[in-house]
Structures are given as structure tokens and as C-alpha cells.
Coordinates of C-alpha atoms in Angstrom, one line a residue:
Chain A
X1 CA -46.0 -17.6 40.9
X2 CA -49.2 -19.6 40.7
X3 CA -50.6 -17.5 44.1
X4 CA -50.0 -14.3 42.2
X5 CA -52.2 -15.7 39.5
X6 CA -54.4 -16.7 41.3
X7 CA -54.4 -13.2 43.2
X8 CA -54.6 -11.3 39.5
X9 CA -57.1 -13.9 38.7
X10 CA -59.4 -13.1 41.7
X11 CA -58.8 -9.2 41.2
X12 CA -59.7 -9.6 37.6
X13 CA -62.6 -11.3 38.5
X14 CA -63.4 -8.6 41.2
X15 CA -63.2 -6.0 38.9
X16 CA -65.8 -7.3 36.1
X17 CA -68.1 -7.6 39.3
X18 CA -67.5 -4.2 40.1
X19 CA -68.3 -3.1 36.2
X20 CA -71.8 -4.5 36.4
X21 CA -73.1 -2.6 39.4
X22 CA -75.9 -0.2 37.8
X23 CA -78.9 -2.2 37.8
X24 CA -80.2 -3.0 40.8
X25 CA -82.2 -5.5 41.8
X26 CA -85.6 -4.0 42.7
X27 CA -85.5 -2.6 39.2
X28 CA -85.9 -5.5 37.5
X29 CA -88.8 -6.9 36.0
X30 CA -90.9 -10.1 36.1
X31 CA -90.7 -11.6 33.1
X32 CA -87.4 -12.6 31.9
X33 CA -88.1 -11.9 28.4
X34 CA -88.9 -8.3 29.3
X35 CA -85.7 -7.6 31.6
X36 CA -83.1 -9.3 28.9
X37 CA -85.0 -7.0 26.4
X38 CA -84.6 -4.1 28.7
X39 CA -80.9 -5.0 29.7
X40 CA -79.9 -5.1 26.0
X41 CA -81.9 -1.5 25.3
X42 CA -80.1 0.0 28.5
X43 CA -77.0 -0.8 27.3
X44 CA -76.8 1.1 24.2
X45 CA -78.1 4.1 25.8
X46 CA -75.6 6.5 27.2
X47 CA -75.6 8.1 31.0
X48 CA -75.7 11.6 30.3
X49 CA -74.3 12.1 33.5
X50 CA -71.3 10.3 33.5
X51 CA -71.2 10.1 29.3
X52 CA -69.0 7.2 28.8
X53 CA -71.2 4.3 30.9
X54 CA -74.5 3.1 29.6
X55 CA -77.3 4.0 31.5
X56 CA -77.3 -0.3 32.6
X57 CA -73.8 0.5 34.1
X58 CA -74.0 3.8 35.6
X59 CA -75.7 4.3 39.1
X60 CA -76.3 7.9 39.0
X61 CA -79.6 8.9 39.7
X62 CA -80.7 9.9 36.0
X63 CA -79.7 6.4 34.7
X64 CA -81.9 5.1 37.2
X65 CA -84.8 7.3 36.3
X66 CA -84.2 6.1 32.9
X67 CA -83.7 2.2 33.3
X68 CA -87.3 2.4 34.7
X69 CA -89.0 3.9 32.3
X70 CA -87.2 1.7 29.9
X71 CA -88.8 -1.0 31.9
X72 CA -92.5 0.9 32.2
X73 CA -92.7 1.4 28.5
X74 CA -91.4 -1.9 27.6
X75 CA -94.4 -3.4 30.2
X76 CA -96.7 -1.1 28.7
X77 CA -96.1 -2.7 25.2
X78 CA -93.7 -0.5 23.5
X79 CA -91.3 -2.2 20.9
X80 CA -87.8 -2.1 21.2
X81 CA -87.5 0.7 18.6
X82 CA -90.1 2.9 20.7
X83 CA -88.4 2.6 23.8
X84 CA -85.1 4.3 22.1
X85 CA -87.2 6.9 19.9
X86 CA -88.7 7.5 23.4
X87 CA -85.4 8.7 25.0
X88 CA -83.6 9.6 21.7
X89 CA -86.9 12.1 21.8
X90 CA -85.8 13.6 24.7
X91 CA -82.1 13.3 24.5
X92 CA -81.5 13.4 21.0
X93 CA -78.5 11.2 19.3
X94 CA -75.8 11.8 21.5
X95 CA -77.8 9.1 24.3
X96 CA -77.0 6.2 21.5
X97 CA -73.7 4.6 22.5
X98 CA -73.8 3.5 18.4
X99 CA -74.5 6.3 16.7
X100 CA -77.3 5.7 14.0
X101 CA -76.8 5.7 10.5
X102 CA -78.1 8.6 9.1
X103 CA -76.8 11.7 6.5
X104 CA -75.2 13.5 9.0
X105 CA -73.1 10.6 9.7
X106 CA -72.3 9.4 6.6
X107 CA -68.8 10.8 7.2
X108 CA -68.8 9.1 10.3
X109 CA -69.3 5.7 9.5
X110 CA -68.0 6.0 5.6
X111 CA -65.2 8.2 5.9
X112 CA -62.2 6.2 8.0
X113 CA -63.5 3.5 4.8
X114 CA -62.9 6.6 2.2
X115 CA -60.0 7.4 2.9
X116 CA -58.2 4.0 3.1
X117 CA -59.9 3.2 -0.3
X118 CA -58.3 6.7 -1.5
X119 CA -54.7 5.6 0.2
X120 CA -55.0 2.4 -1.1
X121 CA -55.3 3.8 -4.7
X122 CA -52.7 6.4 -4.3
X123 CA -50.4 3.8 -3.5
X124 CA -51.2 1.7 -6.4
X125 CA -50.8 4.2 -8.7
X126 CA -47.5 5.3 -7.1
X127 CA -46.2 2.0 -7.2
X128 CA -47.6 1.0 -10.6
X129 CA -45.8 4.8 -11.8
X130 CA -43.0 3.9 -10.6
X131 CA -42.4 0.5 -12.2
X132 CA -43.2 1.6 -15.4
X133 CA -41.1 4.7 -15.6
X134 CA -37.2 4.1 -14.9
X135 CA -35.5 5.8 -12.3
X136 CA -33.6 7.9 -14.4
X137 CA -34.8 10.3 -15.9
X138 CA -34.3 11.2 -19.2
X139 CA -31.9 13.8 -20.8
X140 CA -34.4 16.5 -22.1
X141 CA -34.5 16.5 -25.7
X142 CA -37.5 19.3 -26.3
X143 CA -36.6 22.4 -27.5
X144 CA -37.6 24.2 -23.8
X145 CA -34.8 21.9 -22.2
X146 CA -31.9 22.8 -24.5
X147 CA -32.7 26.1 -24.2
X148 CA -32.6 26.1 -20.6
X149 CA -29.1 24.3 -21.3
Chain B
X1 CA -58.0 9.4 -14.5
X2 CA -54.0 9.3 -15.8
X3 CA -53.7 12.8 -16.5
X4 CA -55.0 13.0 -12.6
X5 CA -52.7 10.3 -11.2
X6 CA -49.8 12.1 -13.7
X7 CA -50.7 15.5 -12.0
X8 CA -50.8 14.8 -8.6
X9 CA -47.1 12.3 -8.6
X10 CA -45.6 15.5 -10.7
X11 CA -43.0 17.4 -8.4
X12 CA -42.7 17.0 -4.8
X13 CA -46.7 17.8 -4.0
X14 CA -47.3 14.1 -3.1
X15 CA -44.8 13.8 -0.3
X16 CA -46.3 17.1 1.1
X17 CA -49.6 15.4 1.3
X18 CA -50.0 13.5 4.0
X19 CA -48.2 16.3 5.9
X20 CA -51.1 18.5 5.3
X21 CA -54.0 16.5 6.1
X22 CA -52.3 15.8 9.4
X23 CA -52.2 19.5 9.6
X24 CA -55.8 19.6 8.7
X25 CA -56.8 16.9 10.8
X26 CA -55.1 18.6 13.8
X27 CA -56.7 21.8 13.6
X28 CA -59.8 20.4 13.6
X29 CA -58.8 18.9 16.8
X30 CA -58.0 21.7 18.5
X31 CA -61.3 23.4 17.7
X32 CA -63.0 20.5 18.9
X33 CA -61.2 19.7 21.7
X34 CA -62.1 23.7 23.3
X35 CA -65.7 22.1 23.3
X36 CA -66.6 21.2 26.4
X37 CA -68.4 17.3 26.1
X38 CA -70.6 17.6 29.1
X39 CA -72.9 20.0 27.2
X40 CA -75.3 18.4 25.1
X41 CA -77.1 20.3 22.8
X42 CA -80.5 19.6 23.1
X43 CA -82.9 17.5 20.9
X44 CA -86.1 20.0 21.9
X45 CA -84.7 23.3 20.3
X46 CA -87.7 25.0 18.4
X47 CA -89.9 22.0 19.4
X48 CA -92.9 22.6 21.4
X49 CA -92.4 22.7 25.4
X50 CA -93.5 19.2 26.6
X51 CA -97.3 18.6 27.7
X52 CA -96.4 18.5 31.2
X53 CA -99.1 20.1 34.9
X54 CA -97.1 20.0 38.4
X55 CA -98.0 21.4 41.3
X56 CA -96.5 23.9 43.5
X57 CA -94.2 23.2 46.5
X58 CA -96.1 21.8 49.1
X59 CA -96.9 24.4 51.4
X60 CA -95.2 26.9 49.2
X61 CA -96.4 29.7 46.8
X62 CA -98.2 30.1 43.5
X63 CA -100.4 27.5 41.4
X64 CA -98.0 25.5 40.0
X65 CA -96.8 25.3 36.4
X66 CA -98.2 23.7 33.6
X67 CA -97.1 24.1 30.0
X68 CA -100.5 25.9 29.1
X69 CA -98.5 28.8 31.0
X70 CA -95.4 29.0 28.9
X71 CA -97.7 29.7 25.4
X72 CA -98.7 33.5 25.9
X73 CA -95.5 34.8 26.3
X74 CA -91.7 35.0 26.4
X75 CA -90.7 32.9 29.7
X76 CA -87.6 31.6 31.0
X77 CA -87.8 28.0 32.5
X78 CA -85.0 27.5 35.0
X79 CA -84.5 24.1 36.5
X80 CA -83.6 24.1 40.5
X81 CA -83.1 22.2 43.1
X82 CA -82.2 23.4 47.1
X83 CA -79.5 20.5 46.8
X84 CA -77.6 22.3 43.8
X85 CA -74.8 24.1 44.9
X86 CA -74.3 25.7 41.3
X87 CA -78.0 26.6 41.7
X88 CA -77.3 29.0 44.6
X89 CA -74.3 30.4 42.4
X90 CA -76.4 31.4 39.9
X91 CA -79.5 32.4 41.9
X92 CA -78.5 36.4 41.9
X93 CA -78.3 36.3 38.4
X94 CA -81.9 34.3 37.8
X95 CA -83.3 37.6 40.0
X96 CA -81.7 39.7 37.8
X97 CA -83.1 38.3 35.1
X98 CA -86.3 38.1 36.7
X99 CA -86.4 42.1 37.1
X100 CA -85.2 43.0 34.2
X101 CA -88.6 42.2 32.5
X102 CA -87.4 40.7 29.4
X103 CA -89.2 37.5 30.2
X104 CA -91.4 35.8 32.8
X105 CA -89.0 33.4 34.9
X106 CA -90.4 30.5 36.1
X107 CA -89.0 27.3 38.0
X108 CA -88.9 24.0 37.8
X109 CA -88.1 22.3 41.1
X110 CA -86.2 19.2 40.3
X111 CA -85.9 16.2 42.7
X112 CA -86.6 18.4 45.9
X113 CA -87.8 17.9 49.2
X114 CA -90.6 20.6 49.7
X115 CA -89.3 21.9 53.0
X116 CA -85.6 22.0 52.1
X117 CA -87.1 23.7 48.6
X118 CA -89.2 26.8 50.6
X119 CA -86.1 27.1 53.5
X120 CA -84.1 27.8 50.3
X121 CA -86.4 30.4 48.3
X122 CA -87.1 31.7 52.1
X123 CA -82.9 31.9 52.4
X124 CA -81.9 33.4 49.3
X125 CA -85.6 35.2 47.8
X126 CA -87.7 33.5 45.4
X127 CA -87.2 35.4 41.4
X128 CA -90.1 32.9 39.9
X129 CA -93.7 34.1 39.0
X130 CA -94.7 30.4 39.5
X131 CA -92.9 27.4 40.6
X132 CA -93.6 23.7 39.3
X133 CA -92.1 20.8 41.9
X134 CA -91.0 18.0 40.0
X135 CA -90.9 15.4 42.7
X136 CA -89.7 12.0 40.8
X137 CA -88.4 13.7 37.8
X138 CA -89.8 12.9 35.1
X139 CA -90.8 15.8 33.4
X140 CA -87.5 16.9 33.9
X141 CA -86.5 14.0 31.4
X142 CA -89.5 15.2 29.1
X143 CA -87.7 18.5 29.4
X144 CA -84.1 16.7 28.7
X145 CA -82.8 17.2 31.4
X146 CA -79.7 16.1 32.9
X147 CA -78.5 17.7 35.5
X148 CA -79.0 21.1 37.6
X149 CA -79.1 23.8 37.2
X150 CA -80.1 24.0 33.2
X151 CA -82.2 27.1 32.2
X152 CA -84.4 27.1 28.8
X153 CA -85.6 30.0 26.6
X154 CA -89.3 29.3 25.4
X155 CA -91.3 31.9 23.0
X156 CA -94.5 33.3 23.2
X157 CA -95.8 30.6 21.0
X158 CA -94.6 27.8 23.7
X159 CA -91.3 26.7 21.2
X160 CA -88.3 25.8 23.5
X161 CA -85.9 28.3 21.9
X162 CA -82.3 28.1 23.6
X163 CA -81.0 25.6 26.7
X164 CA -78.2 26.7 28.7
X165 CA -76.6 23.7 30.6
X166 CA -75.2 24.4 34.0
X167 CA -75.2 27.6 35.9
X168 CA -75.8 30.9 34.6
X169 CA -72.6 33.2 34.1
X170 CA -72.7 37.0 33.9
X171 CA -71.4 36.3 30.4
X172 CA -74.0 33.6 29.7
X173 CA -76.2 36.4 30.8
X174 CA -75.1 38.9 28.6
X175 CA -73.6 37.5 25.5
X176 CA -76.4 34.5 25.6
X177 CA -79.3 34.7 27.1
X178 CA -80.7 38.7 27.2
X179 CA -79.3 38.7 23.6
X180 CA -82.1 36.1 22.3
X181 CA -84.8 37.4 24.5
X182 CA -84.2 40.7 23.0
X183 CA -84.6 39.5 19.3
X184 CA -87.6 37.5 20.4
X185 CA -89.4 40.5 21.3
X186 CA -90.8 42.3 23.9

């Protein structure tokens, strides 16, 4: 039991290596400070190429092309938020792993909110209908239901 | 608010409601699931085609194309490479277009080694009035790129107008791309 553990263990272990094998190591920069920037940009930006890895995990060719400019523009002075308008230039908003907050995606972010606020007070009022009403209902008394009578 | 909460708990219409937004919900599902998710729509329609100058092929053809070339008239930018297999699938239909005279095609050679690049044009013909060789790439990703083959529509006034990702079809052809060249003039 405890050698299969330690089999799944080493497997597991395996596997997150295997996760982590975009960036390579003659990409990297210098300065620490730079590359963690970098590493944190790269992994909200999508691989276009193989769309559900970030460009930081994928080792196609374009999401190498793109970890280096990442790096040349950070190098060059660009602030975090240029380095993405950069790409999102080229790309547009489908690149961001997060989509951004914007009108267009109002329903997006707000909407799985919306309609668990709207559920929420459907309920109450279904419940709170309920327990004032009785179950039964009465005998109609108006002159429409004894003349359906 | 009452009258509204009275209204909607009145009859049986509640208990067919959640019934009908899952209907709703899954037909909006299957629409979107006939999409196909590798095509991107891209972020340059009716922007202005990148600033961009490359050479031509080394040792092959032409002066090379620069985005100054793409603002005089209707062109059709068609990104290659003598690696793409889908690029050869579609090469009869880039000729095609080429001679039909609705636009000037150009290429864009993407990522190519220049020998393999002119054996390939010398192979199957070459349809483009000038070819630019993008060596490392890059301004294929000015362009958007990501991946070959991908063929843009730009107008005379240099505005990229329509991208097609991935080869050309006949269909493409007909029902996509002649039909904007022809309401972007002659």
C-alpha cells in the first residue's frame, strides 16, 4: 500500500514537472524581478495555437515568439499593462486567459450573479406565498364562480 | 412588485419556467457549439495594415513588401510558408484569385527557409505580384497571426478589411472572399 503511494506520489509529482515545460531556459532574463514580472504576464496570456495553455506553458513556436517579446518589451521599459495592450493589440481579447471587465462582458461576469439573485427572490416569494395563503383553496363565492357552478 | 410576484405564481406558468430557460439556454448552445473555437476573429478588422518593410526571398523575385504597397489599391495579403501543407492545398485557389483581377495578391512568407520557399513557388508557380519573407516572425504577430495559412482582405486606403483563418475553400472563395472584393470596388 505505502509503495503504491509512493508510486502515485512520484507520478503526481512527474506530472506537475511535465505541466511546466514552456519556458525554456535561454529565454529567461537577467534580472529576477524582470522574469517573475514576465512569468506572471505570460501566464494570463492564451497560446493561440493550442488555446487552452498560456503562452508560459505551451511550447509551440508562436508562444515562444511571444514569451520573448514579453521579455524585450518588459527590458525595454514597458509596464506591465503595456506589455498586454501590446499583444491584446494584435490578438485582441480572446489572448487574456481572464477576460477583462468591460460592457461587452457585463453579462459575463454579472450574469451567473443575476440570475441567482433573481432565483433567490423567486424562491422567497414562492415560499413566503405559500405560507401565507392555505393550501386549500377557497370555495368561490363571486358571482363568475357560481355561475360557472 | 405583488401584483408581479401574484402574476407570475398564478396557474401553472412558474413550474414551466425553468423548463424554458433550459430550452433557451440549450439552443444557444447548439448555435455556439457549430462555431469552430480555433478561429479567432481578428482584433485588426478595419484598422490600418501594420507599419511593417521586409525583403524579398533571398535570391528570389520582386522588391519585397512593405505596407506603403498595400495603400493604393485593393490587395490580398496571403500568409505562406513551403512547410504548410494546407498552404499547398489552397495554392490553386490563391492563383485563381490572383487572375481573376479582383485584387493584387501578395505574400507573406512566414518562418521560411529561403531555398525551401523559391523550390516551392518554382514547384507549384508563384500567384504573388510581390513577396515579403518574414524570417523570425514578427510581423506576422503585428499582422495577428497565428498560424498558416491565413489570408487578409486590405482596401485601397490600406484598412485590413476581412481575415480568413486557415486555407482557402472554393466556398471561402466564392461565398467570402470575391464577394467583399466585389463591394470594395474595382
Amino acid at each position: 500500500m505505502r509503495g503504491m503511494l509512493a508510486t502515485f506520489a512520484v507520478l503526481c509529482a512527474a506530472l506537475i514537472a511535465m505541466t511546466a515545460a514552456g519556458v525554456e531556459p535561454g529565454e529567461m532574463l537577467a534580472d529576477p524581478v524582470l522574469e517573475t514580472r514576465a512569468r506572471d504576464i505570460s501566464k494570463n496570456l492564451r497560446c493561440l495555437v493550442c488555446q487552452n495553455q498560456s503562452i508560459d506553458d505551451s511550447n509551440a513556436a508562436l508562444a515562444r515568439d511571444l514569451r520573448i517579446i514579453v521579455r524585450e518589451r518588459l527590458a525595454a521599459g514597458d509596464s506591465d499593462t503595456e506589455v498586454i495592450d501590446y499583444v491584446v493589440a494584435r490578438y485582441g481579447d480572446f489572448v487574456l486567459l481572464k477576460p477583462p471587465l468591460k460592457p461587452v462582458t457585463y453579462a459575463l461576469w454579472f450574469g451567473p450573479v443575476a440570475i441567482a439573485l433573481a432565483a433567490a427572490a423567486a424562491a422567497a416569494a414562492f415560499l413566503r406565498r405559500r405560507r401565507t395563503r392555505r393550501p386549500f383553496r377557497s370555495i368561490p363565492t363571486s358571482a363568475a364562480g357560481s355561475k360557472r357552478c | 412588485m405583488e401584483r408581479l410576484v401574484n402574476l407570475l405564481f398564478a396557474g401553472r406558468f412558474v413550474y414551466v419556467l425553468p423548463l424554458a430557460a433550459l430550452a433557451a439556454l440549450t439552443v444557444v448552445f447548439l448555435f455556439g457549439l457549430q462555431k469552430d473555437p480555433r478561429i479567432v476573429p481578428s482584433a485588426l478588422i478595419d484598422k490600418p495594415v501594420p507599419e511593417f518593410a521586409l525583403p524579398p526571398i533571398t535570391g528570389g523575385p520582386g522588391m519585397g513588401l512593405a505596407s506603403a504597397d498595400l495603400k493604393s489599391r485593393i490587395s490580398v495579403v496571403n500568409v505562406w510558408a513551403s512547410w504548410c501543407g494546407p498552404c499547398k492545398a489552397e495554392h490553386p485557389l490563391v492563383e485563381e484569385l490572383a487572375r481573376s483581377g479582383l485584387a493584387t495578391v501578395y505574400g507573406l512568407n512566414y518562418k521560411d527557409e529561403p531555398s525551401d520557399a523559391l523550390r516551392w513557388l518554382a514547384d507549384l508557380g508563384n500567384p504573388y505580384t510581390e513577396i515579403g519573407a518574414d524570417r523570425n516572425g514578427r510581423v506576422g504577430i503585428d499582422w495577428g497571426v497565428y498560424g498558416v495559412p491565413e489570408t487578409f482582405i486590405v482596401d485601397h486606403e490600406g484598412r485590413i478589411r476581412h481575415k480568413h483563418v486557415g486555407p482557402m475553400t472554393a466556398e471561402a472563395v466564392d461565398g467570402e472572399i470575391e464577394p467583399i472584393l466585389r463591394v470594395l470596388g474595382p
